[in-house]
Amino acid sequence: MMLSPDQAEADLSWTQSDPETLLNGLKSAGCTSDEPTEGEEQRAKCKAEQPLSREEKRRRRRATAKYRSAHATRERIRVEAFNVAFAELRKLLPTLPPDKKLSKIEILRLAICYISYLNHVLDV
């Protein structure tokens, strides 16, 4: 945006850097007051009038019980699918005894060894 030389600086409110002028602007918006009032109520009023940042909106949305419940449900489904995949992999691996309980890392290590063994069998 180009400014013409005849345009007054007073017309450009965003260029005002005088603290007194900014304070007067906040007072007129209701964000500050010289009279003693309810502190929390006054701050809440001021914050309600100001637009929220993207991060603040995200934080408030995540703080709701509905969001937390939905997130917990999604996480439960994800973990259940993860465990089912490990159980299916476990069924494909030969172990003695066959019903031996293995940890996830043991299942992965055994799968690596079994794949290596099958590759060796195919190469011979």
PDB file of N, CA and C in Angstrom, residues 10-117:
ATOM      1  N   ALA A  10      -1.801  10.835  11.630  1.00  0.00           N
ATOM      2  CA  ALA A  10      -2.839  10.561  12.620  1.00  0.00           C
ATOM      3  C   ALA A  10      -3.883   9.608  12.058  1.00  0.00           C
ATOM      4  N   ASP A  11      -4.017   9.573  10.731  1.00  0.00           N
ATOM      5  CA  ASP A  11      -4.979   8.657  10.123  1.00  0.00           C
ATOM      6  C   ASP A  11      -4.532   7.207  10.228  1.00  0.00           C
ATOM      7  N   LEU A  12      -3.257   6.980  10.445  1.00  0.00           N
ATOM      8  CA  LEU A  12      -2.716   5.633  10.477  1.00  0.00           C
ATOM      9  C   LEU A  12      -2.577   5.169  11.921  1.00  0.00           C
ATOM     10  N   SER A  13      -3.636   4.548  12.453  1.00  0.00           N
ATOM     11  CA  SER A  13      -3.622   4.154  13.858  1.00  0.00           C
ATOM     12  C   SER A  13      -2.596   3.067  14.139  1.00  0.00           C
ATOM     13  N   TRP A  14      -2.247   2.251  13.147  1.00  0.00           N
ATOM     14  CA  TRP A  14      -1.289   1.175  13.381  1.00  0.00           C
ATOM     15  C   TRP A  14       0.143   1.679  13.471  1.00  0.00           C
ATOM     16  N   THR A  15       0.374   2.930  13.128  1.00  0.00           N
ATOM     17  CA  THR A  15       1.725   3.478  13.238  1.00  0.00           C
ATOM     18  C   THR A  15       1.962   4.161  14.569  1.00  0.00           C
ATOM     19  N   GLN A  16       0.947   4.257  15.392  1.00  0.00           N
ATOM     20  CA  GLN A  16       1.099   4.951  16.669  1.00  0.00           C
ATOM     21  C   GLN A  16       1.969   4.116  17.595  1.00  0.00           C
ATOM     22  N   SER A  17       3.045   4.696  18.056  1.00  0.00           N
ATOM     23  CA  SER A  17       3.916   3.959  18.961  1.00  0.00           C
ATOM     24  C   SER A  17       4.009   4.642  20.321  1.00  0.00           C
ATOM     25  N   ASP A  18       3.248   5.701  20.519  1.00  0.00           N
ATOM     26  CA  ASP A  18       3.248   6.423  21.781  1.00  0.00           C
ATOM     27  C   ASP A  18       2.510   5.580  22.826  1.00  0.00           C
ATOM     28  N   PRO A  19       3.169   5.212  23.935  1.00  0.00           N
ATOM     29  CA  PRO A  19       2.526   4.367  24.944  1.00  0.00           C
ATOM     30  C   PRO A  19       1.238   4.971  25.499  1.00  0.00           C
ATOM     31  N   GLU A  20       1.218   6.263  25.676  1.00  0.00           N
ATOM     32  CA  GLU A  20       0.011   6.919  26.209  1.00  0.00           C
ATOM     33  C   GLU A  20      -1.166   6.740  25.254  1.00  0.00           C
ATOM     34  N   THR A  21      -0.915   6.883  23.977  1.00  0.00           N
ATOM     35  CA  THR A  21      -1.968   6.724  22.981  1.00  0.00           C
ATOM     36  C   THR A  21      -2.463   5.284  22.949  1.00  0.00           C
ATOM     37  N   LEU A  22      -1.533   4.343  23.008  1.00  0.00           N
ATOM     38  CA  LEU A  22      -1.931   2.936  23.020  1.00  0.00           C
ATOM     39  C   LEU A  22      -2.739   2.600  24.263  1.00  0.00           C
ATOM     40  N   LEU A  23      -2.344   3.138  25.410  1.00  0.00           N
ATOM     41  CA  LEU A  23      -3.060   2.897  26.654  1.00  0.00           C
ATOM     42  C   LEU A  23      -4.475   3.457  26.577  1.00  0.00           C
ATOM     43  N   ASN A  24      -4.602   4.654  26.006  1.00  0.00           N
ATOM     44  CA  ASN A  24      -5.937   5.240  25.846  1.00  0.00           C
ATOM     45  C   ASN A  24      -6.802   4.376  24.934  1.00  0.00           C
ATOM     46  N   GLY A  25      -6.201   3.802  23.899  1.00  0.00           N
ATOM     47  CA  GLY A  25      -6.942   2.921  22.994  1.00  0.00           C
ATOM     48  C   GLY A  25      -7.420   1.674  23.715  1.00  0.00           C
ATOM     49  N   LEU A  26      -6.588   1.115  24.592  1.00  0.00           N
ATOM     50  CA  LEU A  26      -6.989  -0.059  25.355  1.00  0.00           C
ATOM     51  C   LEU A  26      -8.090   0.269  26.352  1.00  0.00           C
ATOM     52  N   LYS A  27      -7.995   1.451  26.970  1.00  0.00           N
ATOM     53  CA  LYS A  27      -9.033   1.864  27.913  1.00  0.00           C
ATOM     54  C   LYS A  27     -10.372   2.000  27.212  1.00  0.00           C
ATOM     55  N   SER A  28     -10.352   2.575  26.017  1.00  0.00           N
ATOM     56  CA  SER A  28     -11.608   2.744  25.294  1.00  0.00           C
ATOM     57  C   SER A  28     -12.175   1.394  24.865  1.00  0.00           C
ATOM     58  N   ALA A  29     -11.307   0.386  24.682  1.00  0.00           N
ATOM     59  CA  ALA A  29     -11.772  -0.953  24.316  1.00  0.00           C
ATOM     60  C   ALA A  29     -12.238  -1.734  25.538  1.00  0.00           C
ATOM     61  N   GLY A  30     -12.000  -1.225  26.729  1.00  0.00           N
ATOM     62  CA  GLY A  30     -12.443  -1.886  27.952  1.00  0.00           C
ATOM     63  C   GLY A  30     -11.450  -2.875  28.510  1.00  0.00           C
ATOM     64  N   CYS A  31     -10.198  -2.845  28.022  1.00  0.00           N
ATOM     65  CA  CYS A  31      -9.205  -3.806  28.490  1.00  0.00           C
ATOM     66  C   CYS A  31      -8.457  -3.336  29.720  1.00  0.00           C
ATOM     67  N   THR A  32      -8.500  -2.054  30.029  1.00  0.00           N
ATOM     68  CA  THR A  32      -7.849  -1.576  31.243  1.00  0.00           C
ATOM     69  C   THR A  32      -8.793  -0.589  31.909  1.00  0.00           C
ATOM     70  N   SER A  33      -8.600  -0.427  33.160  1.00  0.00           N
ATOM     71  CA  SER A  33      -9.461   0.490  33.889  1.00  0.00           C
ATOM     72  C   SER A  33      -8.707   1.032  35.091  1.00  0.00           C
ATOM     73  N   ASP A  34      -8.954   2.305  35.426  1.00  0.00           N
ATOM     74  CA  ASP A  34      -8.309   2.898  36.593  1.00  0.00           C
ATOM     75  C   ASP A  34      -9.057   2.558  37.878  1.00  0.00           C
ATOM     76  N   GLU A  35     -10.370   2.247  37.746  1.00  0.00           N
ATOM     77  CA  GLU A  35     -11.138   1.932  38.954  1.00  0.00           C
ATOM     78  C   GLU A  35     -10.868   0.496  39.367  1.00  0.00           C
ATOM     79  N   PRO A  36     -10.831   0.249  40.690  1.00  0.00           N
ATOM     80  CA  PRO A  36     -10.659  -1.133  41.139  1.00  0.00           C
ATOM     81  C   PRO A  36     -11.922  -1.935  40.831  1.00  0.00           C
ATOM     82  N   THR A  37     -11.765  -3.036  40.111  1.00  0.00           N
ATOM     83  CA  THR A  37     -12.903  -3.901  39.771  1.00  0.00           C
ATOM     84  C   THR A  37     -12.535  -5.333  40.084  1.00  0.00           C
ATOM     85  N   GLU A  38     -13.444  -6.215  39.768  1.00  0.00           N
ATOM     86  CA  GLU A  38     -13.179  -7.635  39.930  1.00  0.00           C
ATOM     87  C   GLU A  38     -12.029  -7.998  38.991  1.00  0.00           C
ATOM     88  N   GLY A  39     -10.885  -8.405  39.530  1.00  0.00           N
ATOM     89  CA  GLY A  39      -9.687  -8.661  38.738  1.00  0.00           C
ATOM     90  C   GLY A  39      -9.877  -9.737  37.686  1.00  0.00           C
ATOM     91  N   GLU A  40     -10.389 -10.885  38.093  1.00  0.00           N
ATOM     92  CA  GLU A  40     -10.563 -11.987  37.157  1.00  0.00           C
ATOM     93  C   GLU A  40     -11.607 -11.641  36.109  1.00  0.00           C
ATOM     94  N   GLU A  41     -12.673 -10.999  36.536  1.00  0.00           N
ATOM     95  CA  GLU A  41     -13.752 -10.651  35.620  1.00  0.00           C
ATOM     96  C   GLU A  41     -13.257  -9.681  34.555  1.00  0.00           C
ATOM     97  N   GLN A  42     -12.471  -8.701  34.959  1.00  0.00           N
ATOM     98  CA  GLN A  42     -11.949  -7.703  34.027  1.00  0.00           C
ATOM     99  C   GLN A  42     -10.979  -8.345  33.037  1.00  0.00           C
ATOM    100  N   ARG A  43     -10.088  -9.238  33.519  1.00  0.00           N
ATOM    101  CA  ARG A  43      -9.144  -9.906  32.632  1.00  0.00           C
ATOM    102  C   ARG A  43      -9.875 -10.825  31.660  1.00  0.00           C
ATOM    103  N   ALA A  44     -10.902 -11.510  32.147  1.00  0.00           N
ATOM    104  CA  ALA A  44     -11.669 -12.395  31.273  1.00  0.00           C
ATOM    105  C   ALA A  44     -12.361 -11.596  30.186  1.00  0.00           C
ATOM    106  N   LYS A  45     -12.877 -10.426  30.531  1.00  0.00           N
ATOM    107  CA  LYS A  45     -13.548  -9.570  29.552  1.00  0.00           C
ATOM    108  C   LYS A  45     -12.548  -9.124  28.490  1.00  0.00           C
ATOM    109  N   CYS A  46     -11.358  -8.736  28.928  1.00  0.00           N
ATOM    110  CA  CYS A  46     -10.333  -8.270  27.998  1.00  0.00           C
ATOM    111  C   CYS A  46      -9.896  -9.411  27.083  1.00  0.00           C
ATOM    112  N   LYS A  47      -9.672 -10.600  27.642  1.00  0.00           N
ATOM    113  CA  LYS A  47      -9.244 -11.737  26.838  1.00  0.00           C
ATOM    114  C   LYS A  47     -10.334 -12.174  25.879  1.00  0.00           C
ATOM    115  N   ALA A  48     -11.594 -12.057  26.292  1.00  0.00           N
ATOM    116  CA  ALA A  48     -12.690 -12.457  25.425  1.00  0.00           C
ATOM    117  C   ALA A  48     -12.777 -11.561  24.206  1.00  0.00           C
ATOM    118  N   GLU A  49     -12.385 -10.304  24.329  1.00  0.00           N
ATOM    119  CA  GLU A  49     -12.471  -9.376  23.212  1.00  0.00           C
ATOM    120  C   GLU A  49     -11.307  -9.539  22.250  1.00  0.00           C
ATOM    121  N   GLN A  50     -10.174 -10.062  22.719  1.00  0.00           N
ATOM    122  CA  GLN A  50      -9.011 -10.217  21.864  1.00  0.00           C
ATOM    123  C   GLN A  50      -9.119 -11.531  21.083  1.00  0.00           C
ATOM    124  N   PRO A  51      -8.713 -11.534  19.812  1.00  0.00           N
ATOM    125  CA  PRO A  51      -8.747 -12.786  19.052  1.00  0.00           C
ATOM    126  C   PRO A  51      -7.712 -13.758  19.608  1.00  0.00           C
ATOM    127  N   LEU A  52      -8.082 -15.034  19.636  1.00  0.00           N
ATOM    128  CA  LEU A  52      -7.194 -16.058  20.184  1.00  0.00           C
ATOM    129  C   LEU A  52      -6.196 -16.505  19.120  1.00  0.00           C
ATOM    130  N   SER A  53      -4.998 -16.817  19.548  1.00  0.00           N
ATOM    131  CA  SER A  53      -3.995 -17.336  18.628  1.00  0.00           C
ATOM    132  C   SER A  53      -4.357 -18.772  18.263  1.00  0.00           C
ATOM    133  N   ARG A  54      -3.738 -19.270  17.221  1.00  0.00           N
ATOM    134  CA  ARG A  54      -4.006 -20.642  16.779  1.00  0.00           C
ATOM    135  C   ARG A  54      -3.656 -21.641  17.884  1.00  0.00           C
ATOM    136  N   GLU A  55      -2.534 -21.398  18.564  1.00  0.00           N
ATOM    137  CA  GLU A  55      -2.105 -22.293  19.641  1.00  0.00           C
ATOM    138  C   GLU A  55      -3.088 -22.266  20.808  1.00  0.00           C
ATOM    139  N   GLU A  56      -3.576 -21.084  21.153  1.00  0.00           N
ATOM    140  CA  GLU A  56      -4.540 -20.970  22.260  1.00  0.00           C
ATOM    141  C   GLU A  56      -5.849 -21.668  21.903  1.00  0.00           C
ATOM    142  N   LYS A  57      -6.294 -21.530  20.665  1.00  0.00           N
ATOM    143  CA  LYS A  57      -7.516 -22.227  20.238  1.00  0.00           C
ATOM    144  C   LYS A  57      -7.334 -23.735  20.340  1.00  0.00           C
ATOM    145  N   ARG A  58      -6.169 -24.224  19.897  1.00  0.00           N
ATOM    146  CA  ARG A  58      -5.889 -25.655  19.954  1.00  0.00           C
ATOM    147  C   ARG A  58      -5.859 -26.133  21.406  1.00  0.00           C
ATOM    148  N   ARG A  59      -5.223 -25.340  22.277  1.00  0.00           N
ATOM    149  CA  ARG A  59      -5.117 -25.716  23.688  1.00  0.00           C
ATOM    150  C   ARG A  59      -6.496 -25.779  24.342  1.00  0.00           C
ATOM    151  N   ARG A  60      -7.351 -24.805  24.041  1.00  0.00           N
ATOM    152  CA  ARG A  60      -8.698 -24.809  24.628  1.00  0.00           C
ATOM    153  C   ARG A  60      -9.533 -25.965  24.111  1.00  0.00           C
ATOM    154  N   ARG A  61      -9.403 -26.284  22.811  1.00  0.00           N
ATOM    155  CA  ARG A  61     -10.166 -27.379  22.236  1.00  0.00           C
ATOM    156  C   ARG A  61      -9.741 -28.698  22.867  1.00  0.00           C
ATOM    157  N   ARG A  62      -8.434 -28.860  23.098  1.00  0.00           N
ATOM    158  CA  ARG A  62      -7.936 -30.105  23.678  1.00  0.00           C
ATOM    159  C   ARG A  62      -8.272 -30.246  25.149  1.00  0.00           C
ATOM    160  N   ALA A  63      -8.654 -29.170  25.796  1.00  0.00           N
ATOM    161  CA  ALA A  63      -8.948 -29.202  27.225  1.00  0.00           C
ATOM    162  C   ALA A  63     -10.360 -29.702  27.510  1.00  0.00           C
ATOM    163  N   THR A  64     -11.186 -29.849  26.483  1.00  0.00           N
ATOM    164  CA  THR A  64     -12.565 -30.260  26.724  1.00  0.00           C
ATOM    165  C   THR A  64     -12.635 -31.759  26.991  1.00  0.00           C
ATOM    166  N   ALA A  65     -13.614 -32.151  27.780  1.00  0.00           N
ATOM    167  CA  ALA A  65     -13.801 -33.560  28.116  1.00  0.00           C
ATOM    168  C   ALA A  65     -14.152 -34.368  26.866  1.00  0.00           C
ATOM    169  N   LYS A  66     -14.921 -33.775  25.979  1.00  0.00           N
ATOM    170  CA  LYS A  66     -15.315 -34.460  24.745  1.00  0.00           C
ATOM    171  C   LYS A  66     -14.085 -34.782  23.896  1.00  0.00           C
ATOM    172  N   TYR A  67     -13.166 -33.834  23.771  1.00  0.00           N
ATOM    173  CA  TYR A  67     -11.953 -34.050  22.987  1.00  0.00           C
ATOM    174  C   TYR A  67     -11.089 -35.133  23.633  1.00  0.00           C
ATOM    175  N   ARG A  68     -10.896 -35.050  24.958  1.00  0.00           N
ATOM    176  CA  ARG A  68     -10.062 -36.037  25.650  1.00  0.00           C
ATOM    177  C   ARG A  68     -10.641 -37.441  25.503  1.00  0.00           C
ATOM    178  N   SER A  69     -11.959 -37.547  25.608  1.00  0.00           N
ATOM    179  CA  SER A  69     -12.622 -38.839  25.465  1.00  0.00           C
ATOM    180  C   SER A  69     -12.431 -39.396  24.060  1.00  0.00           C
ATOM    181  N   ALA A  70     -12.601 -38.542  23.061  1.00  0.00           N
ATOM    182  CA  ALA A  70     -12.419 -38.982  21.675  1.00  0.00           C
ATOM    183  C   ALA A  70     -10.969 -39.387  21.425  1.00  0.00           C
ATOM    184  N   HIS A  71     -10.035 -38.622  21.974  1.00  0.00           N
ATOM    185  CA  HIS A  71      -8.615 -38.939  21.806  1.00  0.00           C
ATOM    186  C   HIS A  71      -8.286 -40.279  22.473  1.00  0.00           C
ATOM    187  N   ALA A  72      -8.813 -40.511  23.653  1.00  0.00           N
ATOM    188  CA  ALA A  72      -8.570 -41.768  24.358  1.00  0.00           C
ATOM    189  C   ALA A  72      -9.135 -42.948  23.563  1.00  0.00           C
ATOM    190  N   THR A  73     -10.300 -42.761  22.952  1.00  0.00           N
ATOM    191  CA  THR A  73     -10.908 -43.813  22.141  1.00  0.00           C
ATOM    192  C   THR A  73     -10.041 -44.113  20.920  1.00  0.00           C
ATOM    193  N   ARG A  74      -9.574 -43.066  20.235  1.00  0.00           N
ATOM    194  CA  ARG A  74      -8.704 -43.270  19.074  1.00  0.00           C
ATOM    195  C   ARG A  74      -7.424 -43.994  19.472  1.00  0.00           C
ATOM    196  N   GLU A  75      -6.840 -43.619  20.586  1.00  0.00           N
ATOM    197  CA  GLU A  75      -5.604 -44.243  21.055  1.00  0.00           C
ATOM    198  C   GLU A  75      -5.836 -45.709  21.421  1.00  0.00           C
ATOM    199  N   ARG A  76      -6.968 -46.000  22.055  1.00  0.00           N
ATOM    200  CA  ARG A  76      -7.305 -47.375  22.418  1.00  0.00           C
ATOM    201  C   ARG A  76      -7.425 -48.248  21.162  1.00  0.00           C
ATOM    202  N   ILE A  77      -8.078 -47.719  20.126  1.00  0.00           N
ATOM    203  CA  ILE A  77      -8.243 -48.452  18.871  1.00  0.00           C
ATOM    204  C   ILE A  77      -6.889 -48.679  18.215  1.00  0.00           C
ATOM    205  N   ARG A  78      -6.032 -47.661  18.233  1.00  0.00           N
ATOM    206  CA  ARG A  78      -4.707 -47.776  17.639  1.00  0.00           C
ATOM    207  C   ARG A  78      -3.878 -48.856  18.335  1.00  0.00           C
ATOM    208  N   VAL A  79      -3.873 -48.843  19.661  1.00  0.00           N
ATOM    209  CA  VAL A  79      -3.095 -49.825  20.427  1.00  0.00           C
ATOM    210  C   VAL A  79      -3.647 -51.230  20.207  1.00  0.00           C
ATOM    211  N   GLU A  80      -4.971 -51.347  20.137  1.00  0.00           N
ATOM    212  CA  GLU A  80      -5.586 -52.655  19.905  1.00  0.00           C
ATOM    213  C   GLU A  80      -5.172 -53.210  18.540  1.00  0.00           C
ATOM    214  N   ALA A  81      -5.176 -52.365  17.496  1.00  0.00           N
ATOM    215  CA  ALA A  81      -4.750 -52.796  16.158  1.00  0.00           C
ATOM    216  C   ALA A  81      -3.279 -53.200  16.166  1.00  0.00           C
ATOM    217  N   PHE A  82      -2.469 -52.461  16.899  1.00  0.00           N
ATOM    218  CA  PHE A  82      -1.042 -52.760  17.034  1.00  0.00           C
ATOM    219  C   PHE A  82      -0.842 -54.129  17.673  1.00  0.00           C
ATOM    220  N   ASN A  83      -1.588 -54.405  18.738  1.00  0.00           N
ATOM    221  CA  ASN A  83      -1.472 -55.683  19.439  1.00  0.00           C
ATOM    222  C   ASN A  83      -1.977 -56.843  18.584  1.00  0.00           C
ATOM    223  N   VAL A  84      -3.025 -56.629  17.800  1.00  0.00           N
ATOM    224  CA  VAL A  84      -3.541 -57.665  16.899  1.00  0.00           C
ATOM    225  C   VAL A  84      -2.480 -58.006  15.853  1.00  0.00           C
ATOM    226  N   ALA A  85      -1.810 -56.996  15.317  1.00  0.00           N
ATOM    227  CA  ALA A  85      -0.756 -57.228  14.322  1.00  0.00           C
ATOM    228  C   ALA A  85       0.384 -58.054  14.921  1.00  0.00           C
ATOM    229  N   PHE A  86       0.764 -57.773  16.150  1.00  0.00           N
ATOM    230  CA  PHE A  86       1.812 -58.560  16.806  1.00  0.00           C
ATOM    231  C   PHE A  86       1.342 -59.993  17.053  1.00  0.00           C
ATOM    232  N   ALA A  87       0.087 -60.162  17.420  1.00  0.00           N
ATOM    233  CA  ALA A  87      -0.442 -61.514  17.658  1.00  0.00           C
ATOM    234  C   ALA A  87      -0.437 -62.333  16.363  1.00  0.00           C
ATOM    235  N   GLU A  88      -0.799 -61.700  15.246  1.00  0.00           N
ATOM    236  CA  GLU A  88      -0.788 -62.400  13.958  1.00  0.00           C
ATOM    237  C   GLU A  88       0.642 -62.761  13.555  1.00  0.00           C
ATOM    238  N   LEU A  89       1.582 -61.850  13.759  1.00  0.00           N
ATOM    239  CA  LEU A  89       2.982 -62.148  13.466  1.00  0.00           C
ATOM    240  C   LEU A  89       3.473 -63.284  14.348  1.00  0.00           C
ATOM    241  N   ARG A  90       3.085 -63.273  15.595  1.00  0.00           N
ATOM    242  CA  ARG A  90       3.504 -64.296  16.556  1.00  0.00           C
ATOM    243  C   ARG A  90       3.043 -65.684  16.117  1.00  0.00           C
ATOM    244  N   LYS A  91       1.844 -65.762  15.528  1.00  0.00           N
ATOM    245  CA  LYS A  91       1.311 -67.051  15.070  1.00  0.00           C
ATOM    246  C   LYS A  91       2.149 -67.641  13.934  1.00  0.00           C
ATOM    247  N   LEU A  92       2.826 -66.806  13.169  1.00  0.00           N
ATOM    248  CA  LEU A  92       3.603 -67.264  12.024  1.00  0.00           C
ATOM    249  C   LEU A  92       5.011 -67.723  12.392  1.00  0.00           C
ATOM    250  N   LEU A  93       5.448 -67.436  13.597  1.00  0.00           N
ATOM    251  CA  LEU A  93       6.819 -67.750  14.000  1.00  0.00           C
ATOM    252  C   LEU A  93       6.881 -69.072  14.759  1.00  0.00           C
ATOM    253  N   PRO A  94       7.826 -69.945  14.360  1.00  0.00           N
ATOM    254  CA  PRO A  94       7.971 -71.217  15.077  1.00  0.00           C
ATOM    255  C   PRO A  94       8.755 -71.030  16.384  1.00  0.00           C
ATOM    256  N   THR A  95       8.190 -71.494  17.470  1.00  0.00           N
ATOM    257  CA  THR A  95       8.889 -71.460  18.761  1.00  0.00           C
ATOM    258  C   THR A  95       8.602 -72.747  19.508  1.00  0.00           C
ATOM    259  N   LEU A  96       9.475 -73.056  20.459  1.00  0.00           N
ATOM    260  CA  LEU A  96       9.261 -74.204  21.338  1.00  0.00           C
ATOM    261  C   LEU A  96       9.256 -73.707  22.762  1.00  0.00           C
ATOM    262  N   PRO A  97       8.280 -73.925  23.534  1.00  0.00           N
ATOM    263  CA  PRO A  97       6.956 -74.459  23.176  1.00  0.00           C
ATOM    264  C   PRO A  97       6.155 -73.445  22.348  1.00  0.00           C
ATOM    265  N   PRO A  98       5.188 -73.917  21.557  1.00  0.00           N
ATOM    266  CA  PRO A  98       4.440 -73.041  20.650  1.00  0.00           C
ATOM    267  C   PRO A  98       3.608 -71.963  21.364  1.00  0.00           C
ATOM    268  N   ASP A  99       3.229 -72.210  22.594  1.00  0.00           N
ATOM    269  CA  ASP A  99       2.395 -71.245  23.322  1.00  0.00           C
ATOM    270  C   ASP A  99       3.208 -70.330  24.242  1.00  0.00           C
ATOM    271  N   LYS A 100       4.531 -70.317  24.042  1.00  0.00           N
ATOM    272  CA  LYS A 100       5.391 -69.500  24.896  1.00  0.00           C
ATOM    273  C   LYS A 100       5.059 -68.012  24.715  1.00  0.00           C
ATOM    274  N   LYS A 101       4.965 -67.316  25.821  1.00  0.00           N
ATOM    275  CA  LYS A 101       4.671 -65.877  25.805  1.00  0.00           C
ATOM    276  C   LYS A 101       5.944 -65.126  25.440  1.00  0.00           C
ATOM    277  N   LEU A 102       5.845 -64.272  24.396  1.00  0.00           N
ATOM    278  CA  LEU A 102       6.997 -63.491  23.951  1.00  0.00           C
ATOM    279  C   LEU A 102       6.668 -62.008  24.036  1.00  0.00           C
ATOM    280  N   SER A 103       7.677 -61.221  24.368  1.00  0.00           N
ATOM    281  CA  SER A 103       7.488 -59.769  24.363  1.00  0.00           C
ATOM    282  C   SER A 103       7.507 -59.273  22.916  1.00  0.00           C
ATOM    283  N   LYS A 104       7.123 -58.044  22.719  1.00  0.00           N
ATOM    284  CA  LYS A 104       7.084 -57.476  21.364  1.00  0.00           C
ATOM    285  C   LYS A 104       8.476 -57.430  20.749  1.00  0.00           C
ATOM    286  N   ILE A 105       9.459 -57.062  21.527  1.00  0.00           N
ATOM    287  CA  ILE A 105      10.821 -57.010  20.990  1.00  0.00           C
ATOM    288  C   ILE A 105      11.319 -58.406  20.661  1.00  0.00           C
ATOM    289  N   GLU A 106      10.956 -59.408  21.465  1.00  0.00           N
ATOM    290  CA  GLU A 106      11.338 -60.790  21.177  1.00  0.00           C
ATOM    291  C   GLU A 106      10.663 -61.283  19.894  1.00  0.00           C
ATOM    292  N   ILE A 107       9.405 -60.890  19.693  1.00  0.00           N
ATOM    293  CA  ILE A 107       8.693 -61.262  18.466  1.00  0.00           C
ATOM    294  C   ILE A 107       9.409 -60.660  17.255  1.00  0.00           C
ATOM    295  N   LEU A 108       9.788 -59.389  17.338  1.00  0.00           N
ATOM    296  CA  LEU A 108      10.471 -58.741  16.220  1.00  0.00           C
ATOM    297  C   LEU A 108      11.828 -59.383  15.941  1.00  0.00           C
ATOM    298  N   ARG A 109      12.583 -59.671  16.977  1.00  0.00           N
ATOM    299  CA  ARG A 109      13.896 -60.290  16.785  1.00  0.00           C
ATOM    300  C   ARG A 109      13.764 -61.697  16.195  1.00  0.00           C
ATOM    301  N   LEU A 110      12.786 -62.439  16.688  1.00  0.00           N
ATOM    302  CA  LEU A 110      12.557 -63.782  16.165  1.00  0.00           C
ATOM    303  C   LEU A 110      12.109 -63.727  14.708  1.00  0.00           C
ATOM    304  N   ALA A 111      11.294 -62.742  14.355  1.00  0.00           N
ATOM    305  CA  ALA A 111      10.853 -62.582  12.970  1.00  0.00           C
ATOM    306  C   ALA A 111      12.032 -62.273  12.061  1.00  0.00           C
ATOM    307  N   ILE A 112      12.945 -61.434  12.518  1.00  0.00           N
ATOM    308  CA  ILE A 112      14.144 -61.108  11.729  1.00  0.00           C
ATOM    309  C   ILE A 112      14.975 -62.372  11.494  1.00  0.00           C
ATOM    310  N   CYS A 113      15.184 -63.145  12.538  1.00  0.00           N
ATOM    311  CA  CYS A 113      15.967 -64.374  12.419  1.00  0.00           C
ATOM    312  C   CYS A 113      15.274 -65.378  11.494  1.00  0.00           C
ATOM    313  N   TYR A 114      13.960 -65.493  11.604  1.00  0.00           N
ATOM    314  CA  TYR A 114      13.204 -66.440  10.786  1.00  0.00           C
ATOM    315  C   TYR A 114      13.246 -66.030   9.308  1.00  0.00           C
ATOM    316  N   ILE A 115      13.123 -64.751   9.026  1.00  0.00           N
ATOM    317  CA  ILE A 115      13.206 -64.262   7.641  1.00  0.00           C
ATOM    318  C   ILE A 115      14.603 -64.530   7.079  1.00  0.00           C
ATOM    319  N   SER A 116      15.628 -64.300   7.888  1.00  0.00           N
ATOM    320  CA  SER A 116      17.003 -64.583   7.453  1.00  0.00           C
ATOM    321  C   SER A 116      17.178 -66.069   7.152  1.00  0.00           C
ATOM    322  N   TYR A 117      16.627 -66.907   8.008  1.00  0.00           N
ATOM    323  CA  TYR A 117      16.698 -68.355   7.797  1.00  0.00           C
ATOM    324  C   TYR A 117      15.988 -68.747   6.502  1.00  0.00           C
TER     325      TYR A 117
END
